[in-house]
Amino acid sequence: MNAAGLTLALPKGRIFEEAIDLLSRAGLPLYLPEKSRALRFEMGGVQVLELRNQDVPVYVDLGVADAGVVGKDVLAESGRSVYEPVDLGFSACRLSLIREVGAMGPIHRVASKYPRLTREYLAGRGLSAEVIKLSGNIELACLTGLADAVVDLVQTGSTLVANNLEERDVVMRSTARFVVNRTALKLKRETLRPLIARLRELTE
């Protein structure tokens, strides 16, 4: 596979490492770079951009990157129009409605890093709660009375138990996805289509 000239957007952290591993097994000349402050890497003619998770759909949609890896939760929240050909299966988690254990009152305000998905979820259940966007430690919104509920990612649930919180409903389930810029899919199809096929083989 001639991947020279391909630009990939990958999120920082554990997904970066898992994505590099899977994409290298799919035939790209990728490897884990040494720890540094660099944000852009050149690997065998492939350019890798290390981004915040939320920025990956933007870079791919606007064509700065040809393809990338991003969580389904972030992709859905972004509303960006990118091609999503492969569910990579790793980094599984769920986006859930969370309240204090035993809380029974009405939900007037919900806090989340995912306001778009939260509004869609509430509208689908006929709830007209106010949605406020927060950036970190979403659980505190419940514990301090800022919100009656929060919508946040859950993996093991240990943070909820430690803070007397519980999942009331699952908004969506999420895994890492391989996403492609729609124009790049046409212009670089000789590289991208075999890569997509190989990723599908590896993740089925």
Short mmCIF file of N, CA and C in Angstrom, two decimals, residues 12 33-41 50:
data_model
loop_
_atom_site.label_atom_id
_atom_site.label_comp_id
_atom_site.label_asym_id
_atom_site.label_seq_id
_atom_site.Cartn_x
_atom_site.Cartn_y
_atom_site.Cartn_z
N LYS A 12 -4.97 12.43 21.23
CA LYS A 12 -3.95 12.18 22.25
C LYS A 12 -4.38 11.06 23.18
N PRO A 33 5.80 7.24 18.43
CA PRO A 33 6.94 8.16 18.54
C PRO A 33 7.42 8.26 19.98
N GLU A 34 8.66 8.65 20.15
CA GLU A 34 9.18 8.89 21.50
C GLU A 34 8.42 10.05 22.14
N LYS A 35 8.32 10.00 23.47
CA LYS A 35 7.62 11.07 24.18
C LYS A 35 8.29 12.41 23.89
N SER A 36 7.50 13.36 23.46
CA SER A 36 8.03 14.70 23.17
C SER A 36 6.86 15.68 23.16
N ARG A 37 7.18 16.93 22.91
CA ARG A 37 6.12 17.94 22.81
C ARG A 37 5.67 18.14 21.37
N ALA A 38 6.22 17.33 20.47
CA ALA A 38 5.85 17.45 19.05
C ALA A 38 4.37 17.11 18.87
N LEU A 39 3.73 17.80 17.95
CA LEU A 39 2.30 17.59 17.67
C LEU A 39 2.08 17.04 16.26
N ARG A 40 3.17 16.97 15.49
CA ARG A 40 3.08 16.49 14.11
C ARG A 40 4.28 15.57 13.85
N PHE A 41 4.00 14.41 13.27
CA PHE A 41 5.04 13.41 13.04
C PHE A 41 5.02 12.95 11.59
N GLU A 50 -1.32 14.91 16.09
CA GLU A 50 -1.81 14.49 17.40
C GLU A 50 -2.67 15.61 17.98
#
